[in-house]
Amino acid sequence: MGGLSGASGAAPSPGPARGRGAALKRARRLLGAATVASLLLTPSPAPGAARTITMSGASPAQAVVADLAYFYRRERADAPRFSLVGGGTGIGIADAARGIVDAGLSGRGLEPGDPPGLTFTPLARSAICLVTNPANRVPNLTRAQLQPLVSGATTSWAQIAGAPRRDAIERVTFDVTSAARNVFLTTFVDLATPLAPATTYTASAQVRDHIAATPAAFGYVDLEFARRLHAVPYEGVPCTRATVADGSYPARRTLGFVTRGRPAGALARFLAWIRTDATARRVIASRYVVP
Amino acid sequence: MGRLALSRRCPIPGRTASLVVAFALATAPASAAPTDALQGEQWAVAPGTVFDLPGAWALAAGAGVTVAVVDSGTRLDHADLAPNAWTNFAEVPGNNVDDDANGYVDDVHGVDLTTKGAAQDLHDGYGHGTHVAGTIAAAANGRGVVGVAYRAKIMTVKVLDDQGGGTTGGVAEGIRYAAAMGARIINLSLEGNVDDPRMRTAIEAAAAANALIVCSAGNSGVNVDQQPVYPVAIPASNVVGVAATEPDQGRSLPDFSNYGRLTVPVAAPGVEVISTSKSGGYEFKSGTSMAAPHVAGVAALMASVAPHLPAAELRAQLLQHATRGSVPVSAGYVDALGAVLAASGTASYDRSQPPSLRVLSATRKGRTTQAQLAVLGAAGSVARIELRLDGRRVAQLRGGRTVLNVRLRNRAGRRLAVYALAADGRRLSRASARVRTLRSGKRHVGTGGGIGGAVWVG
């Protein structure tokens, strides 16, 4: 610590014999020392201080928020740290309602059954894509084809027009609390259609990995998770950012942040940056559609 | 059977199944799945329940993980518990000296926070803690029962007396002790009606030390969202509340189990659970007290395959991979195999962040200084950690770890500064803290509201 007193003391004026270059060199050296001193003297945040924005919930939202947090921290010297964990939409909303996290990451807007006093702030517009293994490039699915496919009446890919495969269909789905499942059912499945047994997962990455490794699989995932799979057009409309943006693809959803009351403090500043900053909007547009 | 179970929930079936098996062979014990004498009586560990433990055993047995049982003590010489008793090797047994300068004398296998007396009497006069400990980590030794994490170590933190009563002050101190002494999982099969702020701050301190806390939901048959009981109702990213399920494949909640769609995220086996008894034998008990240790065991399995996963991420994975059902909890039934598989494949976001140091505690006693440090973020990029006392360099530690406990003999000072350094010597992070004089432990014993074990006497 001895060096600190020297760094904060008055700098002697440069003598005339030294010249401009020497003065600049010394100024640079002093500036460097002062910087080190200020770094050392900057008090570290008190334990428990709100220097970390905490979030939990939906994995699709988690991925894009991780990217946003990277650029936010790069652009803002005073940016807080971020702590992002998964858990799914339901856990994100419950954690936000209980104050366990600053914001829950949600794959849907708020619904009547959710805890009271919550606020939803949109992050991005996304979609739920119908997907198959990349080796099974089904050209299209209609609503009429989907009902027996979901109910189990259609058992083989040979029964689907244009499907390259001929073997038995392996259905993959999300658990009953999933926001993706809700979008899938409300958009594609008639109320009267029963649901055939399917391999059930709770996380988007699990569904993606299962379908990527299973040639005869059929399921649905978030737009971002469909990249490594074959996204099957629905009624001739492909599942892409463009069709989400122009509203022609029907299974759209909004990813967002759920907070207890209105966002405040560091979180509010981060959300404002997402809403207004050009870099943030580019990050969102690289995966989804800017709301 | 184990292979079938693995492929059922394997994220990448078919081709990946062999990878999972290979992983299991590389990390799991060479022996086959445990076959202890009374295992047939343990419905929770049998194949075919929603708890799904046998598949998880192919991946992990809890080795390398310490689980603190904050309860009524433990019968340490029980044949099923003795092999897995945690030992504080820095403490010399029976010399009446606080050898490791942590404020507690002779805390060799744990600490007794039911009395302010200096000695540690860990015996279990109530039988609750011994039962809980057996569910978590009874040894796979061919006799008696087998614990969920049968290679984990059990740290005994006694906070309940021989009548099963304790205080929130003692529990708070017990949580702090467990986290400071390196417990990765802390089991609290306890319930009370007092929201003691010291329990909240202790849970925060445990979060900083990367410890996950598993709490029983309580046995009043109430909705905890509306009628909170503590500590389960304390909102924290490192707390998991557990409701109990019955032996019908583990799908129904008994009438006595508390629940709550916000406060209680998971359910696990908690009725007619056979485990170790204070008499040295085995006995059946029911209660959310018996459900929480099943989840603590699963958390220990997860921590053993993912030692650097933050506690909040452990909780998130446990919840996300719970099996959804109609029970009134926020996530569902704990799925041991799903949770362990998820933990083994999880890349933590936090671990991708720049490293940041925190001094969790810094104390001195005479000429000995002791500190607990945490490295948030990418701990792997920290090659060395330099410690300075009053500006003088006193020690340099190897990096790569997320929590470090440091004891410096013949070194004293008033301010501790720590620096995280990269392999090329670059300073990555700095933190400092005032070194406080060590105050003797057990200050909170006997203070605060009442608290007791959550066992059902129906």
XYZ file of C-alpha atoms in Angstrom:
749
model
C 0.000 0.000 0.000
C 3.003 2.244 0.304
C 2.882 3.098 -3.358
C -0.554 4.617 -3.040
C 0.520 7.732 -1.164
C 3.022 8.563 -3.882
C 0.418 8.103 -6.569
C -2.030 10.421 -4.927
C 0.549 13.121 -4.118
C 1.057 16.270 -6.225
C 3.057 15.703 -9.400
C 6.118 17.951 -9.778
C 5.984 20.264 -12.789
C 8.246 19.152 -15.599
C 11.531 21.043 -15.873
C 12.159 22.988 -19.077
C 15.093 20.739 -20.056
C 12.941 17.646 -20.214
C 10.746 18.674 -23.106
C 7.229 17.803 -24.142
C 7.901 14.073 -24.747
C 9.268 13.489 -21.276
C 6.346 15.341 -19.736
C 3.866 13.242 -21.660
C 5.694 10.088 -20.648
C 5.570 11.083 -16.993
C 1.913 12.103 -17.257
C 1.115 8.724 -18.729
C 3.060 7.009 -15.952
C 1.265 9.028 -13.280
C -2.075 8.417 -14.916
C -1.318 4.723 -14.857
C -0.366 4.819 -11.206
C -3.442 6.865 -10.374
C -5.600 4.356 -12.179
C -4.115 1.507 -10.196
C -4.582 3.518 -7.023
C -8.189 4.250 -7.789
C -8.776 0.601 -8.581
C -7.254 -0.412 -5.284
C -9.145 2.249 -3.355
C -12.490 1.495 -4.935
C -14.435 -0.204 -2.195
C -15.640 -3.620 -3.158
C -19.414 -3.944 -3.049
C -20.767 -4.793 0.348
C -21.842 -8.393 0.750
C -25.422 -8.695 -0.320
C -25.368 -5.443 -2.305
C -27.455 -5.594 -5.469
C -24.503 -6.033 -7.817
C -25.883 -9.156 -9.414
C -29.079 -9.409 -11.425
C -30.543 -12.849 -10.782
C -32.891 -14.665 -13.137
C -34.264 -18.191 -13.465
C -36.713 -19.894 -15.796
C -37.209 -20.758 -19.448
C -34.112 -21.993 -21.244
C -34.895 -20.333 -24.643
C -35.049 -16.953 -22.936
C -31.967 -17.792 -20.882
C -29.868 -18.234 -24.023
C -30.703 -14.843 -25.514
C -30.439 -13.049 -22.159
C -26.961 -14.531 -21.716
C -25.955 -12.939 -25.018
C -27.549 -9.636 -24.058
C -25.804 -9.658 -20.687
C -22.462 -10.159 -22.435
C -22.891 -7.068 -24.598
C -24.390 -5.042 -21.756
C -21.376 -5.735 -19.575
C -19.065 -4.920 -22.474
C -20.739 -1.579 -23.100
C -21.293 -0.471 -19.500
C -18.367 -0.211 -17.149
C -20.740 -0.132 -14.178
C -22.874 -3.054 -15.351
C -23.781 -5.582 -12.686
C -22.997 -9.289 -12.854
C -25.699 -11.651 -13.979
C -26.733 -14.961 -12.522
C -28.872 -16.983 -14.929
C -30.204 -20.438 -14.187
C -32.825 -22.626 -15.832
C -35.753 -24.336 -14.174
C -38.426 -23.710 -16.799
C -41.127 -21.070 -17.113
C -43.147 -22.245 -14.100
C -40.157 -22.103 -11.763
C -39.111 -18.724 -13.175
C -42.531 -17.249 -12.449
C -42.692 -18.822 -8.968
C -39.185 -17.606 -8.123
C -40.045 -14.074 -9.272
C -43.273 -14.088 -7.259
C -41.400 -15.126 -4.105
C -38.565 -12.656 -4.639
C -35.990 -15.415 -5.036
C -34.810 -13.864 -8.302
C -35.018 -10.350 -9.722
C -36.799 -11.629 -12.825
C -38.312 -14.879 -13.982
C -37.604 -15.896 -17.577
C -40.881 -16.863 -19.152
C -41.894 -18.579 -22.367
C -45.360 -17.042 -22.190
C -47.287 -14.031 -20.973
C -49.035 -14.025 -17.622
C -52.167 -16.111 -17.181
C -55.069 -15.917 -14.727
C -53.676 -18.753 -12.581
C -50.344 -17.034 -12.017
C -49.601 -15.351 -8.669
C -50.963 -11.806 -8.359
C -48.853 -8.648 -8.545
C -46.580 -9.768 -11.360
C -45.525 -7.728 -14.408
C -44.567 -9.179 -17.790
C -41.993 -7.325 -19.876
C -41.626 -8.668 -23.447
C -38.155 -9.702 -24.591
C -38.647 -11.291 -28.016
C -41.235 -12.819 -30.275
C -40.670 -16.485 -30.988
C -42.546 -19.516 -32.272
C -43.027 -23.205 -31.642
C -41.863 -25.174 -34.669
C -42.985 -28.676 -35.631
C -39.776 -30.649 -35.985
C -38.388 -33.930 -37.271
C -34.932 -35.421 -37.538
C -32.815 -33.746 -40.262
C -32.783 -37.088 -42.100
C -36.575 -37.027 -42.300
C -37.368 -33.836 -44.198
C -41.159 -33.956 -44.145
C -42.268 -31.329 -46.703
C -45.414 -30.101 -44.952
C -48.030 -30.903 -42.331
C -51.641 -29.794 -42.411
C -54.001 -29.461 -39.490
C -55.893 -32.484 -40.809
C -52.687 -34.554 -40.838
C -51.650 -33.375 -37.377
C -54.716 -34.675 -35.505
C -54.119 -38.402 -36.195
C -50.363 -37.833 -35.850
C -50.849 -36.481 -32.323
C -53.552 -38.983 -31.341
C -51.561 -41.986 -32.478
C -53.945 -42.965 -35.279
C -51.138 -42.285 -37.701
C -48.469 -44.750 -36.675
C -45.948 -44.725 -39.504
C -44.169 -42.071 -41.511
C -45.323 -43.999 -44.581
C -48.780 -42.548 -43.882
C -47.494 -38.959 -44.194
C -47.318 -37.718 -47.760
C -43.798 -36.863 -48.881
C -42.066 -38.194 -45.770
C -38.821 -39.940 -46.732
C -39.041 -42.491 -43.900
C -41.289 -45.525 -43.639
C -40.819 -46.576 -40.014
C -42.900 -46.046 -36.866
C -43.305 -42.508 -35.579
C -41.726 -41.717 -32.195
C -43.527 -38.843 -30.520
C -41.729 -36.447 -28.191
C -43.465 -33.856 -26.055
C -43.029 -31.439 -23.173
C -44.465 -31.893 -19.694
C -47.879 -30.477 -18.858
C -46.574 -27.278 -17.261
C -44.498 -26.295 -20.266
C -45.247 -23.038 -22.061
C -44.166 -24.620 -25.368
C -46.646 -27.467 -24.913
C -49.431 -24.990 -24.270
C -48.677 -23.135 -27.516
C -48.486 -26.420 -29.422
C -51.811 -27.696 -28.131
C -53.727 -24.442 -28.495
C -52.423 -23.792 -32.002
C -52.276 -27.177 -33.684
C -54.473 -29.638 -31.797
C -58.272 -29.786 -31.752
C -59.889 -30.036 -28.323
C -61.431 -33.360 -29.352
C -58.096 -34.892 -30.328
C -56.746 -37.332 -27.711
C -53.029 -37.317 -27.023
C -51.043 -40.479 -27.678
C -48.339 -41.488 -25.191
C -45.075 -39.746 -25.952
C -41.604 -39.460 -24.532
C -41.870 -36.474 -22.209
C -39.225 -33.935 -21.319
C -39.096 -30.758 -19.311
C -36.340 -28.857 -21.114
C -36.024 -27.652 -24.718
C -32.490 -28.972 -25.034
C -33.655 -32.468 -24.091
C -36.343 -32.470 -26.768
C -33.933 -31.120 -29.365
C -31.256 -33.682 -28.515
C -33.722 -36.569 -28.529
C -35.092 -35.663 -31.952
C -31.631 -34.972 -33.339
C -30.592 -38.491 -32.311
C -33.807 -40.305 -33.298
C -34.474 -40.513 -37.064
C -38.173 -41.363 -36.655
C -38.942 -38.744 -34.013
C -41.594 -36.049 -34.232
C -42.040 -33.190 -31.800
C -41.965 -29.443 -31.337
C -39.448 -26.959 -29.989
C -38.827 -23.258 -29.737
C -37.645 -21.558 -32.944
C -34.093 -21.131 -31.624
C -33.830 -24.829 -30.728
C -35.034 -25.912 -34.197
C -31.774 -24.928 -35.897
C -30.221 -28.406 -35.816
C -33.506 -30.079 -36.747
C -35.865 -30.046 -39.712
C -38.648 -27.505 -39.090
C -41.720 -28.776 -40.916
C -43.836 -26.094 -42.623
C -47.395 -25.926 -41.310
C -50.093 -25.466 -43.954
C -47.324 -24.440 -46.321
C -45.908 -21.762 -44.008
C -42.333 -22.338 -42.819
C -41.368 -21.704 -39.195
C -38.883 -18.869 -39.550
C -38.169 -15.451 -38.087
C -39.654 -13.903 -41.224
C -42.992 -15.693 -40.889
C -43.102 -14.895 -37.185
C -42.445 -11.236 -37.976
C -45.117 -10.996 -40.664
C -47.612 -12.962 -38.570
C -48.207 -15.704 -41.136
C -46.913 -18.550 -38.932
C -49.590 -19.212 -36.309
C -47.737 -20.800 -33.348
C -46.205 -17.590 -32.129
C -45.327 -16.724 -28.542
C -43.602 -13.980 -26.616
C -40.603 -14.590 -24.395
C -40.177 -12.155 -21.567
C -39.308 -11.199 -18.028
C -41.673 -11.625 -15.109
C -41.105 -9.339 -12.155
C -42.809 -8.655 -8.877
C -44.308 -5.258 -9.647
C -42.598 -2.988 -12.134
C -38.901 -3.591 -12.765
C -36.691 -1.304 -10.696
C -33.069 -0.318 -10.245
C -30.355 -2.173 -12.125
C -32.874 -4.541 -13.686
C -34.976 -1.653 -15.010
C -31.857 -0.101 -16.549
C -30.963 -3.402 -18.202
C -34.478 -3.825 -19.599
C -34.459 -0.227 -20.871
C -31.152 -0.923 -22.610
C -32.652 -4.017 -24.238
C -35.601 -1.965 -25.440
C -33.604 0.918 -26.889
C -30.046 -0.103 -27.702
C -29.198 -0.992 -31.289
C -26.772 -3.738 -30.269
C -29.383 -5.316 -28.017
C -31.920 -5.314 -30.797
C -29.394 -6.922 -33.143
C -28.728 -9.643 -30.556
C -32.447 -10.400 -30.269
C -32.868 -10.323 -34.048
C -30.083 -12.879 -34.444
C -32.254 -15.479 -32.705
C -35.813 -14.172 -32.611
C -37.955 -11.220 -33.632
C -37.700 -7.901 -31.858
C -41.066 -7.185 -30.201
C -32.308 -52.902 -15.458
C -30.004 -49.978 -14.905
C -29.280 -49.782 -18.611
C -32.961 -49.769 -19.480
C -33.601 -47.021 -16.978
C -30.787 -44.960 -18.411
C -31.987 -45.165 -21.968
C -35.538 -44.290 -20.941
C -34.635 -40.741 -19.973
C -31.324 -40.336 -21.680
C -31.307 -36.954 -23.468
C -29.751 -38.497 -26.554
C -31.102 -42.000 -26.861
C -29.685 -44.748 -28.988
C -26.196 -43.649 -29.865
C -25.682 -41.743 -26.679
C -26.737 -44.533 -24.392
C -23.317 -46.117 -24.749
C -21.706 -42.799 -23.885
C -23.724 -42.596 -20.710
C -22.780 -46.126 -19.773
C -19.134 -45.360 -20.475
C -19.389 -42.306 -18.248
C -20.917 -44.412 -15.546
C -18.119 -46.921 -15.776
C -15.558 -44.181 -15.523
C -16.995 -42.540 -12.417
C -19.210 -44.955 -10.578
C -17.970 -47.514 -8.110
C -16.757 -50.694 -9.705
C -19.184 -52.722 -7.619
C -22.703 -53.427 -8.793
C -25.736 -51.604 -7.432
C -26.066 -51.896 -3.648
C -27.858 -54.933 -2.252
C -28.131 -54.310 1.473
C -30.036 -56.704 3.717
C -33.076 -54.491 4.345
C -33.104 -52.876 0.923
C -36.274 -54.789 0.080
C -38.039 -52.767 2.784
C -36.918 -49.484 1.239
C -39.677 -48.788 -1.236
C -38.159 -45.452 -2.199
C -34.968 -46.961 -3.577
C -36.687 -49.766 -5.501
C -37.051 -49.687 -9.262
C -40.393 -48.579 -10.604
C -41.125 -45.572 -8.414
C -41.282 -42.060 -9.724
C -38.215 -41.321 -7.554
C -36.170 -43.379 -10.021
C -33.051 -43.905 -7.924
C -31.496 -47.134 -9.265
C -30.653 -45.534 -12.611
C -28.987 -42.606 -10.874
C -26.751 -45.020 -8.948
C -25.216 -46.098 -12.213
C -23.907 -42.532 -12.527
C -23.056 -41.479 -8.994
C -22.890 -42.563 -5.375
C -22.179 -39.188 -3.751
C -18.428 -39.631 -3.345
C -16.603 -36.438 -2.443
C -19.688 -34.619 -1.177
C -20.347 -33.653 2.446
C -23.952 -33.420 3.592
C -24.698 -31.677 6.885
C -27.564 -33.095 8.924
C -28.775 -30.221 11.095
C -30.880 -32.238 13.480
C -30.866 -34.141 16.798
C -27.393 -35.645 16.461
C -26.313 -38.964 15.020
C -25.507 -42.387 16.367
C -22.028 -42.261 14.928
C -21.107 -45.827 15.833
C -24.082 -47.265 13.937
C -22.689 -49.875 11.571
C -24.428 -48.223 8.631
C -23.311 -44.675 9.477
C -19.802 -45.019 10.885
C -18.194 -45.580 7.454
C -19.608 -42.288 6.196
C -19.083 -40.014 9.189
C -17.477 -36.725 8.190
C -14.229 -35.965 10.007
C -12.601 -32.612 10.609
C -8.971 -33.645 10.331
C -7.755 -30.256 11.537
C -9.160 -30.937 14.987
C -7.394 -33.141 17.521
C -9.986 -35.266 19.319
C -10.400 -34.801 23.042
C -7.658 -32.250 23.707
C -10.149 -29.554 24.705
C -8.538 -27.125 22.260
C -9.963 -25.356 19.235
C -7.158 -26.646 17.029
C -8.544 -25.342 13.745
C -9.420 -21.916 15.184
C -13.011 -22.008 13.984
C -14.538 -21.135 17.358
C -15.479 -24.683 18.314
C -13.519 -27.061 20.522
C -13.077 -30.683 19.412
C -15.572 -30.519 16.553
C -14.186 -33.699 15.045
C -17.354 -35.110 13.483
C -19.586 -32.083 13.894
C -20.850 -29.715 16.520
C -23.374 -29.735 19.371
C -25.459 -26.559 19.335
C -27.943 -27.648 21.981
C -25.680 -26.463 24.771
C -23.290 -23.590 25.333
C -20.813 -26.002 26.883
C -17.553 -26.235 24.968
C -17.666 -30.011 24.425
C -19.416 -31.655 21.491
C -21.892 -34.341 22.490
C -23.228 -35.560 19.154
C -25.184 -38.525 20.504
C -28.764 -38.717 19.310
C -31.164 -39.039 22.212
C -34.210 -38.389 20.064
C -33.580 -40.634 17.069
C -34.611 -38.144 14.413
C -31.166 -37.165 13.152
C -29.921 -40.754 13.009
C -32.911 -41.701 10.845
C -32.364 -38.727 8.527
C -28.632 -39.445 8.242
C -29.285 -43.057 7.236
C -31.652 -42.044 4.463
C -29.021 -39.737 3.048
C -25.885 -41.794 3.357
C -26.211 -45.186 5.031
C -23.292 -47.192 3.698
C -23.664 -49.798 0.953
C -22.072 -52.495 3.042
C -24.362 -55.456 2.582
C -26.149 -54.904 5.884
C -29.168 -52.888 6.954
C -30.305 -50.128 4.623
C -28.597 -48.155 1.877
C -28.570 -44.369 1.668
C -29.486 -42.388 -1.413
C -25.917 -41.080 -1.625
C -24.207 -44.027 -0.017
C -20.685 -42.677 -0.495
C -21.333 -39.138 0.751
C -20.074 -38.008 4.143
C -22.406 -36.982 6.953
C -21.531 -33.922 9.050
C -23.477 -33.928 12.320
C -24.812 -30.544 13.401
C -26.858 -31.135 16.532
C -29.508 -28.488 17.152
C -32.350 -30.546 18.672
C -32.205 -31.880 22.222
C -33.269 -35.297 23.476
C -36.925 -34.208 23.381
C -36.637 -32.996 19.779
C -36.752 -29.303 20.655
C -34.397 -26.585 19.473
C -34.206 -22.884 18.737
C -33.940 -20.842 15.573
C -30.742 -19.245 16.877
C -29.117 -22.664 17.138
C -30.324 -23.638 13.665
C -28.965 -20.404 12.189
C -25.586 -21.051 13.799
C -25.716 -24.645 12.579
C -26.283 -23.562 8.991
C -23.341 -21.163 9.207
C -21.126 -23.842 10.732
C -22.033 -26.392 8.058
C -21.394 -24.010 5.188
C -18.131 -22.744 6.700
C -16.882 -26.297 7.211
C -17.472 -27.287 3.605
C -20.882 -28.960 3.507
C -22.216 -28.815 -0.031
C -25.707 -29.917 0.955
C -27.452 -29.012 4.226
C -30.508 -30.994 5.307
C -33.026 -29.231 7.545
C -35.789 -31.655 8.507
C -37.155 -29.026 10.856
C -40.153 -26.792 11.206
C -41.182 -23.875 13.360
C -43.427 -20.833 13.265
C -40.839 -18.132 13.886
C -39.287 -16.254 10.978
C -35.933 -15.523 12.591
C -33.871 -13.074 10.488
C -30.744 -14.898 11.616
C -31.897 -17.980 9.733
C -32.305 -15.831 6.623
C -28.816 -14.351 6.884
C -27.375 -17.783 7.624
C -29.030 -19.129 4.467
C -27.553 -16.196 2.514
C -24.129 -17.022 3.917
C -24.613 -20.637 2.889
C -25.537 -19.487 -0.625
C -22.316 -17.501 -0.820
C -20.437 -20.644 0.197
C -22.283 -22.554 -2.536
C -24.305 -24.767 -0.210
C -27.756 -26.043 -1.159
C -30.285 -26.272 1.669
C -33.021 -28.907 1.576
C -35.946 -28.264 3.944
C -38.910 -30.368 4.969
C -42.257 -28.735 4.186
C -43.746 -29.602 7.588
C -46.420 -31.954 8.832
C -49.526 -29.886 9.482
C -51.272 -30.673 6.207
C -51.472 -26.978 5.335
C -50.734 -24.816 2.318
C -47.446 -23.168 3.221
C -48.074 -20.401 0.690
C -50.842 -19.222 3.011
C -49.629 -20.435 6.406
C -45.846 -20.225 6.264
C -43.626 -22.437 8.371
C -39.896 -21.920 8.647
C -37.278 -22.405 7.423
C -38.984 -23.832 4.304
C -40.833 -20.575 3.613
C -37.641 -18.510 3.482
C -37.273 -17.406 -0.147
C -33.744 -18.108 -1.366
C -32.159 -19.436 -4.523
C -30.420 -22.175 -2.539
C -33.459 -23.501 -0.644
C -35.541 -26.454 -1.815
C -38.719 -27.342 0.091
C -39.901 -30.949 0.095
C -43.355 -32.477 0.588
C -43.780 -36.187 1.382
C -45.215 -38.920 -0.839
C -46.680 -42.322 -0.025
C -45.512 -45.786 -1.098
C -47.912 -45.953 -4.084
C -45.039 -45.556 -6.522
C -44.472 -42.291 -4.691
C -47.290 -40.375 -6.344
C -49.736 -39.357 -3.576
C -49.286 -36.824 -0.812
C -50.358 -38.050 2.631
C -52.823 -35.877 4.563
C -50.166 -34.676 6.986
C -47.785 -33.272 4.379
C -47.634 -29.521 3.940
C -47.647 -28.295 0.367
C -47.663 -25.072 -1.659
C -47.489 -24.297 -5.335
C -45.048 -21.446 -4.677
C -43.176 -22.377 -1.524
C -42.785 -26.132 -1.900
C -41.278 -27.095 -5.250
C -40.859 -30.865 -4.958
C -42.200 -34.043 -3.387
C -40.272 -37.192 -2.468
C -40.807 -40.428 -0.499
C -41.692 -39.667 3.120
C -44.089 -42.330 4.386
C -43.049 -45.655 5.922
C -39.388 -44.962 5.416
C -37.024 -47.443 7.034
C -33.662 -46.114 8.130
C -31.094 -46.219 10.908
C -32.279 -45.890 14.518
C -30.663 -44.470 17.632
C -30.685 -47.958 19.176
C -28.260 -49.161 16.545
C -30.928 -51.019 14.557
C -33.501 -49.852 12.055
C -36.975 -48.353 12.268
C -39.777 -46.958 10.147
C -40.745 -43.300 10.333
C -43.042 -41.051 8.312
C -42.942 -37.322 7.767
C -41.642 -34.621 5.507
C -38.540 -35.013 7.692
C -38.067 -38.331 5.915
C -38.757 -36.813 2.471
C -36.174 -34.026 2.697
C -33.196 -36.398 3.185
C -34.168 -38.305 0.041
C -33.808 -35.040 -1.872
C -30.639 -34.091 -0.010
C -29.228 -37.437 -1.140
C -30.158 -36.769 -4.753
C -28.589 -33.316 -4.502
C -25.421 -34.983 -3.215
C -25.428 -37.315 -6.229
C -25.783 -34.275 -8.495
C -22.976 -32.434 -6.717
C -20.705 -35.437 -7.049
C -21.032 -35.492 -10.848
C -20.958 -31.680 -11.131
C -18.769 -30.430 -8.274
C -18.545 -26.877 -9.599
C -22.228 -26.329 -10.312
C -23.496 -23.352 -8.281
C -26.110 -24.145 -5.627
C -28.739 -22.101 -7.489
C -28.097 -24.142 -10.629
C -28.303 -27.404 -8.670
C -31.695 -26.279 -7.417
C -32.827 -25.220 -10.902
C -31.824 -28.560 -12.429
C -33.462 -30.500 -9.595
C -36.692 -28.588 -10.147
C -36.635 -28.526 -13.932
C -36.179 -32.276 -14.148
C -38.763 -33.142 -11.522
C -41.589 -35.256 -12.911
C -44.725 -33.178 -13.226
C -47.871 -34.492 -11.606
C -51.086 -33.446 -9.967
C -49.595 -32.872 -6.521
C -49.829 -29.262 -5.246
C -46.147 -28.366 -5.501
C -44.526 -26.033 -8.022
C -42.279 -28.482 -9.881
C -43.200 -32.114 -9.147
C -41.742 -35.405 -7.953
C -37.981 -35.528 -7.656
C -36.562 -37.736 -10.402
C -33.130 -38.863 -9.244
C -31.965 -40.145 -12.608
C -33.240 -37.120 -14.522
C -31.633 -34.732 -12.047
C -28.239 -36.468 -12.020
C -28.193 -36.751 -15.803
C -29.057 -33.071 -16.131
C -26.378 -32.027 -13.642
C -23.743 -34.059 -15.447
C -24.498 -32.240 -18.703
C -25.133 -28.730 -17.440
C -22.809 -25.929 -18.464
C -23.290 -23.274 -15.836
C -23.804 -19.716 -17.106
C -22.095 -18.416 -14.021
C -18.961 -20.385 -14.825
C -18.690 -18.485 -18.125
C -18.503 -15.116 -16.375
C -15.271 -13.318 -15.477
C -14.017 -14.481 -12.094
C -14.845 -12.388 -9.073
C -13.493 -12.928 -5.575
C -15.433 -12.594 -2.340
C -14.198 -12.849 1.215
C -16.954 -14.708 3.020
C -15.282 -14.499 6.411
C -11.946 -13.432 7.886
C -11.181 -14.033 11.550
C -8.128 -14.187 13.794
C -7.445 -15.939 17.037
C -4.099 -15.123 18.576
C -1.541 -15.463 15.792
C -3.800 -17.591 13.572
C -5.871 -16.038 10.817
C -8.629 -17.968 9.097
C -10.622 -17.011 6.011
C -13.220 -18.450 3.691
C -13.085 -17.196 0.115
C -15.440 -17.724 -2.797
C -14.642 -17.392 -6.488
C -17.718 -16.489 -8.492
C -17.684 -17.059 -12.230
C -14.932 -18.806 -14.150
C -12.924 -20.218 -11.262
C -10.968 -22.321 -13.744
C -9.281 -19.245 -15.185
C -7.820 -18.361 -11.794
C -4.348 -19.885 -11.584
C -3.374 -18.501 -8.188
C -4.910 -16.607 -5.314
C -2.637 -14.278 -3.401
C -3.408 -13.285 0.174
C -2.091 -10.134 1.834
C -2.462 -9.123 5.454
C -2.081 -5.369 5.981
C -0.397 -5.144 2.583
C 2.127 -7.900 3.261
C 1.960 -10.997 1.116
C 1.381 -13.966 3.397
C 0.233 -16.813 1.197
C -0.438 -17.968 -2.310
C -3.024 -20.649 -3.099
C -3.684 -22.774 -6.127
C -6.734 -21.595 -8.065
C -9.463 -23.527 -9.819
C -11.700 -23.937 -6.799
C -14.942 -22.123 -6.067
C -14.741 -22.076 -2.267
C -11.473 -22.011 -0.348
C -10.889 -22.304 3.372
C -7.547 -20.881 4.448
C -5.806 -21.064 7.794
C -2.632 -19.039 8.303
C -0.600 -19.901 11.357
C 1.671 -17.219 12.834
C 0.077 -14.607 10.603
C -2.102 -11.845 11.989
C -3.300 -8.516 10.663
C -6.250 -6.212 10.552
C -7.132 -6.241 6.874
C -7.100 -9.171 4.465
C -6.785 -8.497 0.744
C -7.031 -11.312 -1.783
C -6.114 -11.244 -5.456
C -7.100 -13.696 -8.167
C -4.292 -14.041 -10.693
C -4.228 -15.574 -14.155
C -1.482 -17.953 -15.227
C 0.439 -15.033 -16.770
C 0.219 -13.063 -13.518
C -2.597 -10.747 -14.631
C -4.830 -9.627 -11.774
C -8.345 -10.852 -12.480
C -10.160 -9.809 -9.346
C -9.596 -8.368 -5.911
C -11.500 -8.339 -2.670
C -10.732 -7.308 0.859
C -12.266 -7.481 4.295
C -11.551 -6.490 7.866
C -10.153 -9.355 9.909
C -12.368 -9.735 12.946
C -11.361 -11.274 16.215
C -12.780 -14.770 16.425
C -15.666 -14.956 18.823
C -16.247 -18.302 20.416
C -19.020 -20.363 18.889
C -22.394 -21.290 20.352
C -23.370 -17.669 20.982
C -26.822 -18.212 19.467
C -27.554 -21.473 21.235
C -30.837 -21.345 23.124
C -31.995 -18.082 21.546
C -34.842 -17.322 19.157
C -38.078 -19.178 18.554
C -38.785 -22.848 18.995
C -38.182 -25.355 16.240
C -38.511 -29.113 15.998
C -38.165 -32.110 13.756
C -40.827 -32.668 11.125
C -41.691 -36.301 11.835
C -45.299 -37.409 11.692
C -46.733 -39.151 14.746
C -50.084 -40.316 13.481
